[in-house]
Short mmCIF file of C-alpha atoms in Angstrom, two decimals:
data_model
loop_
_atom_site.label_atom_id
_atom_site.label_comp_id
_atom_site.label_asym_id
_atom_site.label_seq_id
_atom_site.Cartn_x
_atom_site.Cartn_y
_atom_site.Cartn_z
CA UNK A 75 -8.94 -31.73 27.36
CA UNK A 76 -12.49 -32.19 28.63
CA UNK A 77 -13.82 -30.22 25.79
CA UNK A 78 -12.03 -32.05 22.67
CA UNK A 79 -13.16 -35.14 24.92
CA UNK A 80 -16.61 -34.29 24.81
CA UNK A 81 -16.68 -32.66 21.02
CA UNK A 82 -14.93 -35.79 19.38
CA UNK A 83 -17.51 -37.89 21.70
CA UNK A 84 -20.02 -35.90 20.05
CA UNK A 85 -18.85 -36.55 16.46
CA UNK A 86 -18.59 -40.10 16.76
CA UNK A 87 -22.15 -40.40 18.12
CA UNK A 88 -23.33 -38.04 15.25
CA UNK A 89 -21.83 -40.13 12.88
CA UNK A 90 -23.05 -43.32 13.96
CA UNK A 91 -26.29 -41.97 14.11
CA UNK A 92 -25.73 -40.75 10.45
CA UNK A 93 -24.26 -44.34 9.14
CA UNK A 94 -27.67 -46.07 10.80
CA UNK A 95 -29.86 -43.78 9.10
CA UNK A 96 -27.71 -43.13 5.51
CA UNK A 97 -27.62 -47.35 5.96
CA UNK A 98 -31.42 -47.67 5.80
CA UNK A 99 -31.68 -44.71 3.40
CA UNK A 100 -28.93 -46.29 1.12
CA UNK A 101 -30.77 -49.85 1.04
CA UNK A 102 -33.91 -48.92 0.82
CA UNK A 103 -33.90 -46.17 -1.69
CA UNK A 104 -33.29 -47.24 -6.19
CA UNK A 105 -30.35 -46.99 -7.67
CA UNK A 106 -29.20 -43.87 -9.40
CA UNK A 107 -29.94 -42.98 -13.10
CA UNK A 108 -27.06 -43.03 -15.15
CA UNK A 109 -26.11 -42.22 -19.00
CA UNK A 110 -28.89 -39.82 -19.02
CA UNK A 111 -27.76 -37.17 -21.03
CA UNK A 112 -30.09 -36.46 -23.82
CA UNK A 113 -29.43 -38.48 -27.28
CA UNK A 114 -30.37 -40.25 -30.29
CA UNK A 115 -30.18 -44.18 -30.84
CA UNK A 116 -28.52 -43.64 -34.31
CA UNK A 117 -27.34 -47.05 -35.24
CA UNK A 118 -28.70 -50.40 -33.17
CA UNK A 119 -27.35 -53.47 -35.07
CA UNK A 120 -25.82 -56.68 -33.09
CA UNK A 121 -23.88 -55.25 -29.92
CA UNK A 122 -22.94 -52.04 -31.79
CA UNK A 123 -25.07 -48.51 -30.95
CA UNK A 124 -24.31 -45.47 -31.88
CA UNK A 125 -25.44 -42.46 -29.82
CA UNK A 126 -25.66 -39.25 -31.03
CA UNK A 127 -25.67 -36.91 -28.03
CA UNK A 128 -28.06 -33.42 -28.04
CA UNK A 129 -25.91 -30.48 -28.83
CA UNK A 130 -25.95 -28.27 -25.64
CA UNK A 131 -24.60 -24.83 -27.67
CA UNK A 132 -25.82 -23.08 -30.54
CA UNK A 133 -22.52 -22.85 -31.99
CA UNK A 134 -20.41 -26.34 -31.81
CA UNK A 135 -16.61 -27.11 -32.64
CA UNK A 136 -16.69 -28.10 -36.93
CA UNK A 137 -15.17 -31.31 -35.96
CA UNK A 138 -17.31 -34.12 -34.04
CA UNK A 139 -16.29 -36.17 -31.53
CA UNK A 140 -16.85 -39.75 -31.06
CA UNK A 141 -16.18 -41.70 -28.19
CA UNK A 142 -15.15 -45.64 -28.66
CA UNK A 143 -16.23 -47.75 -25.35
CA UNK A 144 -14.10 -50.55 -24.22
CA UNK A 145 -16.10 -53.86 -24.92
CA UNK A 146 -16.22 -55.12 -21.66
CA UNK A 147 -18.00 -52.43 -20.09
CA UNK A 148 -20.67 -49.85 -20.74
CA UNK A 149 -20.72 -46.62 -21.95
CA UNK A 150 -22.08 -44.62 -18.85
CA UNK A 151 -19.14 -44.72 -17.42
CA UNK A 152 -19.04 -41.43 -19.84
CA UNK A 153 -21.84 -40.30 -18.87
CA UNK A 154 -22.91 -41.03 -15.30
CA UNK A 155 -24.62 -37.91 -14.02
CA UNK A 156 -25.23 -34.52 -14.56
CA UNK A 157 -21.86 -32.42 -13.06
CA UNK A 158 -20.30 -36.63 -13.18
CA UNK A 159 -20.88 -36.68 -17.38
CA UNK A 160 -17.24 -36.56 -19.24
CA UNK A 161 -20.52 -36.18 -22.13
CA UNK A 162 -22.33 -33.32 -20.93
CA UNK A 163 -18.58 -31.72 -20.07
CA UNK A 164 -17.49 -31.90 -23.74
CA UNK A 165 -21.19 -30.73 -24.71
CA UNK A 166 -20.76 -27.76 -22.58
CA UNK A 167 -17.64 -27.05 -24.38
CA UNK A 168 -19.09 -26.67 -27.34
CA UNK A 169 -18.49 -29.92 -28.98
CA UNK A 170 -20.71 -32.34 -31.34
CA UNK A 171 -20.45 -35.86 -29.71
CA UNK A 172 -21.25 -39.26 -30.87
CA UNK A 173 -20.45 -42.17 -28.88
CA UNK A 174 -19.89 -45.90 -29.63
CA UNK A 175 -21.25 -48.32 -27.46
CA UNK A 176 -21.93 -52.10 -26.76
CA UNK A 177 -24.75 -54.42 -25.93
CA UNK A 178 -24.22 -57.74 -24.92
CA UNK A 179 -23.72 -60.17 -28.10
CA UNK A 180 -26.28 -62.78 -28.63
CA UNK A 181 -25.73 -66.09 -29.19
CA UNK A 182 -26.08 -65.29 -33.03
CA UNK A 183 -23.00 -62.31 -32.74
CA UNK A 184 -20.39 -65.93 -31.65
CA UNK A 185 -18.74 -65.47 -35.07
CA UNK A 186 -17.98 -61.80 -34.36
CA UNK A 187 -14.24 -61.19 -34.95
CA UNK A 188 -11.54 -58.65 -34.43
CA UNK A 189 -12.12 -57.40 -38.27
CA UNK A 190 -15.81 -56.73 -37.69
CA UNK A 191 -15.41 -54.92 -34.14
CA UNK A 192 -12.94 -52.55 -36.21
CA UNK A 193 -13.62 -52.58 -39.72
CA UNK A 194 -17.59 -52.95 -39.56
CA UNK A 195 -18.49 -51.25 -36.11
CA UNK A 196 -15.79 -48.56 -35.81
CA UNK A 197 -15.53 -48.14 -39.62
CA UNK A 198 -19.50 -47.34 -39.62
CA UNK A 199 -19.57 -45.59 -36.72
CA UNK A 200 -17.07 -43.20 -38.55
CA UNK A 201 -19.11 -43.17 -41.38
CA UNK A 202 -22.43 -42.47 -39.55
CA UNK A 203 -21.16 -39.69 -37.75
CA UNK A 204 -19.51 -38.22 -41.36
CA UNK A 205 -22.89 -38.32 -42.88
CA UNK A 206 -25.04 -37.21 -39.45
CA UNK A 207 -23.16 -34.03 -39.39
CA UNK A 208 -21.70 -33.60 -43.05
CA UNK A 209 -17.91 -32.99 -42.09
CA UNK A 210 -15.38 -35.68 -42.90
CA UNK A 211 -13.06 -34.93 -40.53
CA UNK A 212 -13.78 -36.85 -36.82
CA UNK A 213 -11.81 -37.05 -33.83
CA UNK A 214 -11.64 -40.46 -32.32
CA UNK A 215 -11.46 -40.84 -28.44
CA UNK A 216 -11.03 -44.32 -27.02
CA UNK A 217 -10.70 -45.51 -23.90
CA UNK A 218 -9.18 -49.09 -22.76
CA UNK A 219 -10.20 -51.78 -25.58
CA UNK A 220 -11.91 -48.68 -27.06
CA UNK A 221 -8.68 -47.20 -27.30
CA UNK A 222 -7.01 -50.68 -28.57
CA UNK A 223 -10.26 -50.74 -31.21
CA UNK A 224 -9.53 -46.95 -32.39
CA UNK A 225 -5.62 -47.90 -33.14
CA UNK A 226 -6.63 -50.40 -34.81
CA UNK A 227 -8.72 -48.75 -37.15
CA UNK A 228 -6.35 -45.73 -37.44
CA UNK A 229 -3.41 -47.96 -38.36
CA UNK A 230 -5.43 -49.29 -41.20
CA UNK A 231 -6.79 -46.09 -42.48
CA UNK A 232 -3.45 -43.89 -41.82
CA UNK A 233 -4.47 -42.15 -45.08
CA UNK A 234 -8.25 -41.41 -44.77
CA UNK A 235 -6.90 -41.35 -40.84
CA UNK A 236 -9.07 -39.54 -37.98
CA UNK A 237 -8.82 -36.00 -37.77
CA UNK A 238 -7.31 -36.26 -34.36
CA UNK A 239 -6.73 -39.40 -32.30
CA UNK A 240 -7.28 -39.29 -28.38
CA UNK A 241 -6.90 -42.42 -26.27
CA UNK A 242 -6.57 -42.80 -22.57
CA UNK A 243 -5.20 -46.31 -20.50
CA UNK A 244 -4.61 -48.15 -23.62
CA UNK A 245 -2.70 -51.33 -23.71
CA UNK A 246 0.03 -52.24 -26.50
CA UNK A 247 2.46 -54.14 -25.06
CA UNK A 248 0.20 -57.11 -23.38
CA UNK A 249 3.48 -58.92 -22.34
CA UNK A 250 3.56 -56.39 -19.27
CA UNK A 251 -0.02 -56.76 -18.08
CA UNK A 252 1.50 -60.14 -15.99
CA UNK A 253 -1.65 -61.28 -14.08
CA UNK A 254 -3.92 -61.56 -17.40
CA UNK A 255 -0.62 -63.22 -19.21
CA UNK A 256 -0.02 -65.29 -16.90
CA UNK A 257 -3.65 -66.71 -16.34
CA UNK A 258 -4.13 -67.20 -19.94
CA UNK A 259 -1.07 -68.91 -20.52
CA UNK A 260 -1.34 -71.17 -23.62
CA UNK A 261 0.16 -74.12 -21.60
CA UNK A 262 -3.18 -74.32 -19.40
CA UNK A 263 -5.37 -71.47 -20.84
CA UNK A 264 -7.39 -73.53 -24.15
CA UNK A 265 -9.07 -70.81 -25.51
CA UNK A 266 -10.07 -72.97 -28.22
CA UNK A 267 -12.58 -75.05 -25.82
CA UNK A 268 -13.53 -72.07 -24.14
CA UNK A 269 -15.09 -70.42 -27.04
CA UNK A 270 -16.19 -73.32 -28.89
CA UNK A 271 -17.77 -75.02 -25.65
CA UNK A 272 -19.66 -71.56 -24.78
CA UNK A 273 -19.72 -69.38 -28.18
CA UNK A 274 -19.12 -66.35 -25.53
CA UNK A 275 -16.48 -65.15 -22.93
CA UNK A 276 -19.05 -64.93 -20.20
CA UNK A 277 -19.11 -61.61 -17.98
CA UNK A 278 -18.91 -63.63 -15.03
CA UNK A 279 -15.51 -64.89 -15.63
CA UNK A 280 -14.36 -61.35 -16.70
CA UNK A 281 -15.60 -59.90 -13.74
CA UNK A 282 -14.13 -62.42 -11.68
CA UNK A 283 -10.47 -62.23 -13.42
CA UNK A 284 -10.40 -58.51 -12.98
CA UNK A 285 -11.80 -58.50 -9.25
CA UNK A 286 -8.33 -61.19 -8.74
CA UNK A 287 -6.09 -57.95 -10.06
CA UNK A 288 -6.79 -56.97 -6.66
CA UNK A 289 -7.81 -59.65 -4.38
CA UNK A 290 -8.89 -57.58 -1.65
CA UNK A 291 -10.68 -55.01 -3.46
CA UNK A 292 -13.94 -55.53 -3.29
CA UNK A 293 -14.38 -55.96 0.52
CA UNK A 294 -12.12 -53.07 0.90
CA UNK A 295 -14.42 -51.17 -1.19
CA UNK A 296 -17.48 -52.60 0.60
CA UNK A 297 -15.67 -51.63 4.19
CA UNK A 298 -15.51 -48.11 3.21
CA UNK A 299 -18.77 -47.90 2.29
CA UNK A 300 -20.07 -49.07 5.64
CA UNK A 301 -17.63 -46.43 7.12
CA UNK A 302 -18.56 -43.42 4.75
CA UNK A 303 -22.29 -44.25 5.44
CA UNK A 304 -22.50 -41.07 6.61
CA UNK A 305 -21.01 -39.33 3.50
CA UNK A 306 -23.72 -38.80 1.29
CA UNK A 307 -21.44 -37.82 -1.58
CA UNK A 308 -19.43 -40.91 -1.03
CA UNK A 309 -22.16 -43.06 -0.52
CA UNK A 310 -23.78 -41.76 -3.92
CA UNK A 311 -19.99 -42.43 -6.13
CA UNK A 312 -19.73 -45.70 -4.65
CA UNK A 313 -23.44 -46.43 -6.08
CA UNK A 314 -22.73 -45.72 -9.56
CA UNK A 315 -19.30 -46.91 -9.64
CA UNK A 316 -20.03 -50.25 -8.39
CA UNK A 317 -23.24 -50.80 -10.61
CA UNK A 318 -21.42 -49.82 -13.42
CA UNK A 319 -17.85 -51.93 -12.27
CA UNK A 320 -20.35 -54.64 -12.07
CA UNK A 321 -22.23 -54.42 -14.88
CA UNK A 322 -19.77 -56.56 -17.64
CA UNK A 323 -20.81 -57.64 -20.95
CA UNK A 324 -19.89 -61.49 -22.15
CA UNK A 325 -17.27 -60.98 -24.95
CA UNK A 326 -18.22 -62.66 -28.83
CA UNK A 327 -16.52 -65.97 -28.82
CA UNK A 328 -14.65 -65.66 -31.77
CA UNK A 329 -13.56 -61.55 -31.25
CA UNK A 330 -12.12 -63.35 -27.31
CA UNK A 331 -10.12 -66.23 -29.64
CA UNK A 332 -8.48 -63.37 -31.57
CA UNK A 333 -7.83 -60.90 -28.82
CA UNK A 334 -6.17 -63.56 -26.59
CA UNK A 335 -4.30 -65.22 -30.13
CA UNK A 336 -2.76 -62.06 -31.63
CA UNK A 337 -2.71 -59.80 -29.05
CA UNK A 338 -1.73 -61.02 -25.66
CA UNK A 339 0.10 -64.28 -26.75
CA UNK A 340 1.77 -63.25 -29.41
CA UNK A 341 1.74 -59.57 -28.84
CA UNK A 342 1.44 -58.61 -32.52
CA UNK A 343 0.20 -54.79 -31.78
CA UNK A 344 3.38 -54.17 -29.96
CA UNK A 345 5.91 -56.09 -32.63
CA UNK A 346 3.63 -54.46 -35.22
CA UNK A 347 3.07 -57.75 -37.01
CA UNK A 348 -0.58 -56.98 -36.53
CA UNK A 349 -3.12 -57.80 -39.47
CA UNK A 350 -6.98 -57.35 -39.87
CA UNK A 351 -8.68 -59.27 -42.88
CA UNK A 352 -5.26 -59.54 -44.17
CA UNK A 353 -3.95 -56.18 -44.18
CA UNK A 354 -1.26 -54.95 -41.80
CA UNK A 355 -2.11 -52.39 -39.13
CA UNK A 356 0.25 -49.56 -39.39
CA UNK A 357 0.73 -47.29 -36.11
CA UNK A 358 3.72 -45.65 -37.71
CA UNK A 359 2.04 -44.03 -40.68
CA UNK A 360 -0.24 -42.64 -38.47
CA UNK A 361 -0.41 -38.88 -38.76
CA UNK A 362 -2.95 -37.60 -36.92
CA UNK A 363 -1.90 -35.54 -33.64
CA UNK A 364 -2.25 -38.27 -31.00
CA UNK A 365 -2.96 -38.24 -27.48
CA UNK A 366 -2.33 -40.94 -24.90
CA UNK A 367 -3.31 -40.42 -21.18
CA UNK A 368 -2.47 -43.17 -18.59
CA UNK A 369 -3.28 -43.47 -14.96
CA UNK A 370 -0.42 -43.45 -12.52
CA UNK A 371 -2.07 -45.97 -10.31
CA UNK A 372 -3.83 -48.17 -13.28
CA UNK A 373 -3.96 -51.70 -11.68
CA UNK A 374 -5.58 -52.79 -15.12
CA UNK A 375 -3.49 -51.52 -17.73
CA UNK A 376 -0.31 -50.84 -16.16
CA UNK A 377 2.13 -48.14 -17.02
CA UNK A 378 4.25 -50.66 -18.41
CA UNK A 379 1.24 -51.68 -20.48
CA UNK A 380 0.64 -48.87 -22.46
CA UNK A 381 3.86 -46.57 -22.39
CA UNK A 382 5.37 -48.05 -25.29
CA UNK A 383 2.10 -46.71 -27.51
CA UNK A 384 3.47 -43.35 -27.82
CA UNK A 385 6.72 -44.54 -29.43
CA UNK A 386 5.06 -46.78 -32.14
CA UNK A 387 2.26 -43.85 -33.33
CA UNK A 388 4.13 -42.12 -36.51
CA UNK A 389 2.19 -38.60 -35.30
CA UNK A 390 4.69 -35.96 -35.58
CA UNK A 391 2.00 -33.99 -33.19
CA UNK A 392 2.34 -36.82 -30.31
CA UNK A 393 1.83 -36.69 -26.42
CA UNK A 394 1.18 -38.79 -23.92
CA UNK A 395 0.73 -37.89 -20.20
CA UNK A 396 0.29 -39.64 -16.96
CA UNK A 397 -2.17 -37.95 -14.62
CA UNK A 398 -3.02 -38.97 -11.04
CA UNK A 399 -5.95 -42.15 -10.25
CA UNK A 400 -6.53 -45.11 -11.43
CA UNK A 401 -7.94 -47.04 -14.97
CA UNK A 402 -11.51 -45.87 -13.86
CA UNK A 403 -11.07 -42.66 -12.10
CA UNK A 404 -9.03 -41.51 -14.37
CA UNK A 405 -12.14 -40.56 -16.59
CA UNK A 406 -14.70 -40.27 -14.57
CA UNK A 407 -15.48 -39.25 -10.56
CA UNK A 408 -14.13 -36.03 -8.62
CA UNK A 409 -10.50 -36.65 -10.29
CA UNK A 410 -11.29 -36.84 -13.47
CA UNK A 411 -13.38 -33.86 -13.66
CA UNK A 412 -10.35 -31.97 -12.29
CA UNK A 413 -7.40 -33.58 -14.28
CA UNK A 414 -8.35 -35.35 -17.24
CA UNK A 415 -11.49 -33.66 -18.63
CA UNK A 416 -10.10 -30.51 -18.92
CA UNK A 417 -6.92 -31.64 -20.35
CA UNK A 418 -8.54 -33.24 -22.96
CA UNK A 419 -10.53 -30.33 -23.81
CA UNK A 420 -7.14 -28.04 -24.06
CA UNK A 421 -5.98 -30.63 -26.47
CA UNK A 422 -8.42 -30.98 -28.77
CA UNK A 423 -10.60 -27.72 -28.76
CA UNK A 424 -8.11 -25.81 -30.67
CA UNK A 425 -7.55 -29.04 -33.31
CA UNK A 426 -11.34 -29.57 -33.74
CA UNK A 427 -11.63 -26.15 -35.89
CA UNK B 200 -0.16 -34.50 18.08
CA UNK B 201 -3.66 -33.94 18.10
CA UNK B 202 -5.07 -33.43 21.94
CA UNK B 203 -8.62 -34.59 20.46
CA UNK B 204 -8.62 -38.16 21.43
CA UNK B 205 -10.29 -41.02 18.45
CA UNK B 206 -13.05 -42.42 19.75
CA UNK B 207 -14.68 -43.10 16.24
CA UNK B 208 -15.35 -46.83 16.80
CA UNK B 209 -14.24 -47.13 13.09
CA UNK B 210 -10.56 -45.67 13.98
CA UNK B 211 -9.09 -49.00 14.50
CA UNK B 212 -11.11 -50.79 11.73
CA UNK B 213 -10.13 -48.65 9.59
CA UNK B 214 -6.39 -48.99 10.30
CA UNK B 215 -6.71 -52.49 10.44
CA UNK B 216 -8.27 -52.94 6.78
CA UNK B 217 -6.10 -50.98 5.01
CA UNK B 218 -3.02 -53.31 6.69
CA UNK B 219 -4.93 -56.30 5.60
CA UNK B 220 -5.97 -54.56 2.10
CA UNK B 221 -2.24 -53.88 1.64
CA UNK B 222 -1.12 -57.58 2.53
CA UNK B 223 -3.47 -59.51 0.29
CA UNK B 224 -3.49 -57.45 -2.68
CA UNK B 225 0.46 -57.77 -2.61
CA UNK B 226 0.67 -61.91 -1.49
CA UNK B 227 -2.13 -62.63 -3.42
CA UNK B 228 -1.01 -60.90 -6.74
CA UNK B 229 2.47 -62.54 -6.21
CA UNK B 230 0.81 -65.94 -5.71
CA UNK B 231 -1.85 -64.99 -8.73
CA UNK B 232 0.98 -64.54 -10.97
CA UNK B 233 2.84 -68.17 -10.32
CA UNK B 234 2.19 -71.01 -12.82
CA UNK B 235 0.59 -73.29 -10.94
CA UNK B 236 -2.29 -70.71 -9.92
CA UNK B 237 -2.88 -70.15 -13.50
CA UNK B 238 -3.23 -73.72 -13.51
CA UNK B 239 -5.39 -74.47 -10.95
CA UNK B 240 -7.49 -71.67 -12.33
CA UNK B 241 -7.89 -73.35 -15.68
CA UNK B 242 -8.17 -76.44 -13.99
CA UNK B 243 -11.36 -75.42 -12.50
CA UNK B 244 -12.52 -73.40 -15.81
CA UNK B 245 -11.97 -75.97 -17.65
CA UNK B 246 -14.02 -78.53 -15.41
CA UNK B 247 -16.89 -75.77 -15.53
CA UNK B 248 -16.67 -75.57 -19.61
CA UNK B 249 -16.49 -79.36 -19.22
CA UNK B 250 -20.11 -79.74 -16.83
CA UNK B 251 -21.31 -76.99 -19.00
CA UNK B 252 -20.52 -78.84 -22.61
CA UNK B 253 -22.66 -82.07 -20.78
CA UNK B 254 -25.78 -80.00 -20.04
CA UNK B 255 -25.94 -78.48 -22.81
CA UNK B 256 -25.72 -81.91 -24.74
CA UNK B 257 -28.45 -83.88 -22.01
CA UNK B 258 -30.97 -80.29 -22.04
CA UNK B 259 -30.89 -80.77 -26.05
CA UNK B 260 -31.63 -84.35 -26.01
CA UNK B 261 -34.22 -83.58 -23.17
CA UNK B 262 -35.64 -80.85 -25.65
CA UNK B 263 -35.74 -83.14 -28.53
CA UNK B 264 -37.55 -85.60 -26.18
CA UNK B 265 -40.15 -83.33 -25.85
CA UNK B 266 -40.32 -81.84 -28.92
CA UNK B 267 -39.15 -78.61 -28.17
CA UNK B 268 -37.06 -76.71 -30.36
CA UNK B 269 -32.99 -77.19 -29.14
CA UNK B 270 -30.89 -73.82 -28.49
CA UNK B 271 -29.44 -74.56 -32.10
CA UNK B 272 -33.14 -74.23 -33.37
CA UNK B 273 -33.45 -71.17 -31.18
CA UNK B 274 -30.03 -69.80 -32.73
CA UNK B 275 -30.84 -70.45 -36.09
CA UNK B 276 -34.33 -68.66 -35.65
CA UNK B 277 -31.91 -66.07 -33.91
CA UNK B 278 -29.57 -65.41 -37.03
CA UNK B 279 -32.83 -65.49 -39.12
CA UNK B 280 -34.02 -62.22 -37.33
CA UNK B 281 -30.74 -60.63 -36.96
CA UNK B 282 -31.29 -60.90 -40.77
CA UNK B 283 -34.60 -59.20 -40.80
CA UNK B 284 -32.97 -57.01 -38.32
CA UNK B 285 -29.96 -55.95 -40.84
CA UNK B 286 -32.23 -55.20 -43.74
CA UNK B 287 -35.02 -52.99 -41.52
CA UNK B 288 -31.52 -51.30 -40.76
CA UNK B 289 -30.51 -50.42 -44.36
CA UNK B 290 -34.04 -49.90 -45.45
CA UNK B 291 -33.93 -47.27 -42.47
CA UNK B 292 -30.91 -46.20 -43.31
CA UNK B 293 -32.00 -45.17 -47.21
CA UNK B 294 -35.32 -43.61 -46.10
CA UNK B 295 -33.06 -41.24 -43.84
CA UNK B 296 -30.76 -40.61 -47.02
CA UNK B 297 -33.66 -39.48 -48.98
CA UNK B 298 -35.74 -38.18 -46.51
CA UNK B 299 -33.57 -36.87 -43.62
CA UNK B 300 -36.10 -34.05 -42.40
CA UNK B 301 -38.54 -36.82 -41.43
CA UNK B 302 -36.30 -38.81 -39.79
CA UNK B 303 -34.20 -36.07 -37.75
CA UNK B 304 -35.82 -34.94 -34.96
CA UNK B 305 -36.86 -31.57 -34.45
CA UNK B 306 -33.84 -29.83 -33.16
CA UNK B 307 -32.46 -25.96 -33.60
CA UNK B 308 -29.54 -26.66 -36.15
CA UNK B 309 -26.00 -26.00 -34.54
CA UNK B 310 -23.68 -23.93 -35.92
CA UNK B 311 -20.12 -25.55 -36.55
CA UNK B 312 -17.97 -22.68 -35.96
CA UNK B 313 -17.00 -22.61 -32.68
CA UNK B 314 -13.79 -21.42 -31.78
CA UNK B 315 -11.65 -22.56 -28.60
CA UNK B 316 -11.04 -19.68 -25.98
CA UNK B 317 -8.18 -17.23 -26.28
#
């Protein structure tokens, strides 16, 4: 008894001493590098860029890969360092990848709408990455809005289609995500003002609105910091997750009216009365073998959210799987590396040929 | 039971916050998602849109005042390089069509035709 007295003694001292020191280390030292996987800037126009990532094979998969970003957020979240990098993973694995990314939109981008996000920036994306690397066929890989963005596009070109069409936490049925329906309920929400007062959805009141999905999350996340001081490998996720969790981009003003108009209030994606410049996105007559991967514990796009996807995508070749963590670990940090990387790589590797 | 007593001046913090994590993520997500929170929410957005329409009205006339060009001005001026900005880009663009060696970067071409594992 006097032993374990004196050894857990011992460890408690040891790890105080650790938090002091990892506390001075951790404010004193810069904050990590992130998206630093080698690549070209192939496309910089308005908030749209194009990456095209450096092959790390000789030989590479015939069918590129490009990743769609959700607009609120960056796109290191893909790639946030080496052994972290859902990029240099699929690089490793032999495939070509491209990557679609935002900026913030300046004042000038206001008029920005749901057509261009899909139409212009995905459509040239698509195009840009057909004429980088010659092949016509492209998978497309899209994550949250990313993933909403990709659909979109795929329903509308079901016939020149994607070559194979991977998204992960994706909302369709925005009547389920309660918290963001409720706040932006038409009775008190006047989107109208909002965007014509400011031009933009500012990041600030993004951030804040998904910080309220869980109103103790952020001084949770804080507390366990201060008591993981010690933990170097903790101390160095929470550093990169938090930048990047922090670092928001303001929405274009008009693409906000539109999301918030067809999508959550009248939920037109999920009762497939959803049109861009005037022609009807299909997600039935979409062929391509489609993949939909959902986090058990997404607080942001809940199950409920994005279950009904699989059911209105007109792939014969269709699956959709729910793997442990949440909407952010679920593609990148320790989980994803074990659970979702590699089951997108089984998926598509044999279908990128 | 473990014999080795806590004495990790954490232990009860730590017990502690996640109780309290638990509570307020559940009450205040229930209380998030009643009507009247949404509108006292847009109650006080709207009242920032609102102080933020007037400044942005008395910082142009202020502008004006001293000859300065507005944030319309600035916008306009704004669009007028995004312009610029769009034709470099297709200018770029062609030159890369009919010259793509000199735009690529030197790079060892990949082959495309890998195969997935057995």
């Amino acid at each position: 008894m006097a032993t374990a007295f004196v050894d857990s003694a011992q460890s408690a001292v040891e790890r105080a001493i650790q938090r002091n020191l990892k506390g001075l280390g951790y404010l004193a030292s810069p904050a990590p590098v992130l998206g630093s996987s080698a690549k070209d800037v192939i496309v910089n126009r308005g908030p749209m860029r194009l990456y095209h990532y450096h092959p790390l094979t000789e030989e590479v998969y015939r069918v590129p890969v490009l990743l769609v970003m959700a607009t609120t957020n960056r796109g290191y979240i893909f790639d946030m360092v080496p052994g972290q990098s859902l990029v240099e993973f699929l690089l490793l694995r032999g495939y070509d990848v491209f990557m679609l990314d935002w900026e913030a939109p300046r004042a000038e981008d206001r008029g920005l709408a749901l057509k261009d996000y899909v139409e212009d920036f995905v459509g040239s994306a698509i195009t840009e990455v057909q004429r980088s690397t010659g092949e016509q066929d492209v998978s497309l890989v899209g994550y949250c809005m990313g993933g909403v963005l990709s659909m979109l596009w795929a329903g509308l070109n079901h016939a020149a289609g994607p070559k194979n069409l991977a998204v992960f936490t994706t909302p369709v049925d925005f009547q389920q995500m309660t918290l963001f329906k409720s706040w932006s309920d038409p009775r008190y929400f006047d989107v109208d003002k909002l965007v014509d007062t400011l031009g933009m959805a500012p990041a600030d009141m993004l951030l804040t609105a998904f910080d309220m999905l869980r109103p103790a999350g952020r001084a949770s996340a804080n507390f366990a910091l201060l008591d993981n001081l010690w933990n170097e490998d903790f101390v160095k996720g929470h550093r990169m997750f938090d930048r990047w969790s922090n670092d928001m981009l303001p929405l274009a003003g008009e693409y906000f009216r539109e999301t918030t108009k067809q999508l959550v209030w009248d939920n037109r994606l999920k009762e497939g009365t959803m049109k861009i410049g005037g022609r009807p996105v299909e997600l039935d007559r979409i062929s391509a073998p489609f993949l939909h991967v959902t986090a058990e514990h997404d607080h942001i796009v809940t199950t409920a959210a994005s279950a009904p996807l699989i059911e209105l995508v007109g792939s014969d070749d269709k699956e959709q799987v729910v793997l442990k963590g949440g909407h952010v670990s679920l593609i990148a940090g320790p989980n994803a590396v074990k659970r979702m990387w590699p089951k997108l790589d089984n998926w598509l590797g044999a279908k990128s040929v | 039971m473990s014999d080795k007593p806590d004495l990790d001046p954490f232990g009860f913090a730590r017990t502690w916050m996640g109780q309290w994590e638990k509570l307020v993520n559940e009450h205040g997500t229930e209380w998030l998602a009643k009507p009247e929170a949404a509108q006292a929410m847009q109650a006080m957005s709207s009242a920032a849109i609102q102080a933020k329409a007037v400044s942005n009205e008395a910082s142009g006339k202020l502008l004006a005042a001293a000859n300065l060009p507005s944030r319309a001005d600035v916008e306009a001026l704004g669009m007028r390089i995004a312009g610029v900005e769009a034709s470099l880009a297709r200018i770029e663009a062609m030159l890369r069509t009919q010259m793509p060696d000199a735009a690529a970067p030197a790079r060892p071409a990949v082959r495309r035709t890998r195969k997935p594992p057995e």
